[in-house]
Short mmCIF file of C-alpha atoms in Angstrom, two decimals:
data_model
loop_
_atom_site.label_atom_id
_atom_site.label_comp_id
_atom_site.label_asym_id
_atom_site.label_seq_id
_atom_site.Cartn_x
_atom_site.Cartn_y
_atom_site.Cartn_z
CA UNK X 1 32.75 17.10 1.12
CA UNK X 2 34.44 15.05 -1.26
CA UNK X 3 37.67 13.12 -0.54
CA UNK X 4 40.61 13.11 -2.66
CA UNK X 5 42.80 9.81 -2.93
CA UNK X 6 46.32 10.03 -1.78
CA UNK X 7 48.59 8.34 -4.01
CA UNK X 8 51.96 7.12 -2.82
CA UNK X 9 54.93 4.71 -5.17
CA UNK X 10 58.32 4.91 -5.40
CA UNK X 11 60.40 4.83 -8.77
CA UNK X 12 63.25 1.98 -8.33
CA UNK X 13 66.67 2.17 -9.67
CA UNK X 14 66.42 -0.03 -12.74
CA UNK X 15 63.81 1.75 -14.30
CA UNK X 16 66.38 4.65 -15.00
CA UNK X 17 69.85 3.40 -14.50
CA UNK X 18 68.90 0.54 -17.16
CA UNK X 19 68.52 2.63 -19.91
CA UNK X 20 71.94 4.77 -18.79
CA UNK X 21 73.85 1.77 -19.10
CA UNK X 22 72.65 0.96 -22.40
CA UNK X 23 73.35 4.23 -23.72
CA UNK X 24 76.79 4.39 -22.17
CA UNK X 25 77.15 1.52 -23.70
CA UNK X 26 76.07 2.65 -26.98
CA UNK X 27 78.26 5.69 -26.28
CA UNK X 28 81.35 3.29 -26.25
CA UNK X 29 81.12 1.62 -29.26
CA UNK X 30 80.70 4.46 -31.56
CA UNK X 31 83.58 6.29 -29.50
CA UNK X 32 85.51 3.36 -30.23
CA UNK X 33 84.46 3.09 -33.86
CA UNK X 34 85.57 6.75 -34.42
CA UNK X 35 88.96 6.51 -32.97
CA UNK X 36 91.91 6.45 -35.42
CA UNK X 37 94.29 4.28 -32.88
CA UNK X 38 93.47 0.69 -31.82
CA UNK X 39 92.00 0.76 -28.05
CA UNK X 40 93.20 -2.33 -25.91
CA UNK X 41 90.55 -4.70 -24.03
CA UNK X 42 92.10 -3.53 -21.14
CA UNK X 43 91.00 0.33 -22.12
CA UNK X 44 87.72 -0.98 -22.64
CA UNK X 45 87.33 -3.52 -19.52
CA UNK X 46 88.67 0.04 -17.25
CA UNK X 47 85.82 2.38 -19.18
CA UNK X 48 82.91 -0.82 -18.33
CA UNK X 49 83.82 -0.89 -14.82
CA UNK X 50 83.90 2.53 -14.28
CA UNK X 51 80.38 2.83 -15.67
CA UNK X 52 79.20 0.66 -13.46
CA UNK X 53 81.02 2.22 -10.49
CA UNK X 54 78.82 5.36 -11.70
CA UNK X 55 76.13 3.54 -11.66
CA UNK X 56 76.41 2.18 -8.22
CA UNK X 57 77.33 5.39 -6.71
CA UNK X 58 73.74 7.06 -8.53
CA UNK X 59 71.82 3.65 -6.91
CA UNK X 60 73.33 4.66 -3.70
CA UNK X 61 72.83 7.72 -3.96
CA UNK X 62 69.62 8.84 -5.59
CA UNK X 63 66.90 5.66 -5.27
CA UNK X 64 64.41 4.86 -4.45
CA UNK X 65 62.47 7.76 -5.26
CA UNK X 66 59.37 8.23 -3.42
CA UNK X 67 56.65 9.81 -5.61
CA UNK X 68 53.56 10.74 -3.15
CA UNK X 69 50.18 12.71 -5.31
CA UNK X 70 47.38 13.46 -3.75
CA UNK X 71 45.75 15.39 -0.52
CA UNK X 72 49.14 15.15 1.57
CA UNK X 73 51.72 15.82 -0.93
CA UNK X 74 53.65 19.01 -1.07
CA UNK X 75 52.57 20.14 2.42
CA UNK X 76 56.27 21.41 3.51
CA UNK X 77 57.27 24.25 1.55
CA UNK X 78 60.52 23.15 -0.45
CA UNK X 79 63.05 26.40 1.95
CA UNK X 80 61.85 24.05 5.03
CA UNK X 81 62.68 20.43 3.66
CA UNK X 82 66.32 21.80 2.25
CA UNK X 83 69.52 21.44 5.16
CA UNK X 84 71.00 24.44 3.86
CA UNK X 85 74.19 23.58 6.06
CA UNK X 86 74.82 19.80 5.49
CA UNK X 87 78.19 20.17 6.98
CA UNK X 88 76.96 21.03 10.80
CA UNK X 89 74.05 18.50 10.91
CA UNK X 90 76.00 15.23 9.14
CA UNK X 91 76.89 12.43 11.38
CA UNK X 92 80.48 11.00 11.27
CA UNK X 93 79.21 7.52 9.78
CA UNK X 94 77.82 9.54 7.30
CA UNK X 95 80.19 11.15 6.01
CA UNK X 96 83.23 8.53 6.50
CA UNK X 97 80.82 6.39 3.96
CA UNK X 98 80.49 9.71 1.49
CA UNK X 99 84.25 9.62 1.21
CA UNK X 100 84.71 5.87 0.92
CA UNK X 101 82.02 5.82 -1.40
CA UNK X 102 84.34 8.60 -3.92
CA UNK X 103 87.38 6.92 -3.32
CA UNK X 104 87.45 4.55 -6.45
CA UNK X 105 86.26 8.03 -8.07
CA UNK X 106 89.73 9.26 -7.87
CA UNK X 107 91.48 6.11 -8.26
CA UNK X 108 89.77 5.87 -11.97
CA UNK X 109 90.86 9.25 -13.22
CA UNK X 110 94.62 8.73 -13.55
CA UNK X 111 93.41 5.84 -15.84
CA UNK X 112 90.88 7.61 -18.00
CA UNK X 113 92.59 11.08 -17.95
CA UNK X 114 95.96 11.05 -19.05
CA UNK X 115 97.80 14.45 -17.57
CA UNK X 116 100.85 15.00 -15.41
CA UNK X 117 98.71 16.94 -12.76
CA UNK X 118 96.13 14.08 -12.20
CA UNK X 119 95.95 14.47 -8.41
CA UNK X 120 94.61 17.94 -8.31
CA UNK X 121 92.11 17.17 -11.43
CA UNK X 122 91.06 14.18 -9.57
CA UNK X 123 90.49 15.86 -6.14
CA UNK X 124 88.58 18.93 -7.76
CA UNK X 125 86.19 16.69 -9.91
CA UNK X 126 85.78 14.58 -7.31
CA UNK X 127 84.65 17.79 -4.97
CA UNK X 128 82.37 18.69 -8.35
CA UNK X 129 80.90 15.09 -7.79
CA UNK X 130 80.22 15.71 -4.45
CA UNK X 131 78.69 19.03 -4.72
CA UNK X 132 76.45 18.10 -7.31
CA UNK X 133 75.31 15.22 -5.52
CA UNK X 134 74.13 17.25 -2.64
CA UNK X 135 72.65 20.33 -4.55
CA UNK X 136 70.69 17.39 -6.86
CA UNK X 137 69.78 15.19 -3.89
#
């Protein structure tokens, strides 16, 4: 019988939020090369940091990815490793840290979005953010 090799790595952070920043970054300068009115440092310094909150919160979130090929991989069918209710099986730490960790989320959007009804955009985006984090993750 012949036996098949198992292999097992994970995928850190840099290797994808690296080239993220340096297209956001990329992304910024030809926004701000386009734009008819002059954008302050201070506009600028607010966009940086909130790229690199993103960028923490996708670390956080999303890495290490483990990558496992060989004989054991894929065993569980993918309806038995999904918590189709996340709400009922979370612990409290859990998700006290999920809401701290969106706070500066909503903080940021009165300063990037300018509209009169900021606090309702900024709690439904922030409940989009959340939602697509758990559906991706």
């Amino acid at each position: 019988m012949k036996e098949t090799m198992s292999i097992m790595f994970s995928i850190p952070s840099w290797y994808v939020l690296l080239p993220a920043a340096l297209l956001g970054l990329i992304g910024l300068w030809m926004w701000m090369r386009h734009r008819k009115e002059k954008i302050r440092p201070l506009q600028i310094a607010v966009l940086i940091s909130f790229g690199i909150y993103l960028l923490c919160v996708l670390h956080l979130v999303f890495f290490p990815i483990d990558v496992n090929i060989g004989m054991y991989a894929n065993r569980t069918p993918w309806y038995k490793a999904i918590n189709f209710i996340p709400i009922l099986t979370i612990d409290l730490k859990t998700f006290l840290l999920n809401i701290i960790m969106l706070i500066p989320f909503g903080m940021y959007l009165p300063f990037i979005m300018k509209s009169k009804d900021s606090s309702k955009k900024a709690a439904k985006l922030g409940f989009l953010l959340s939602a697509s984090f758990e559906l991706l993750h």
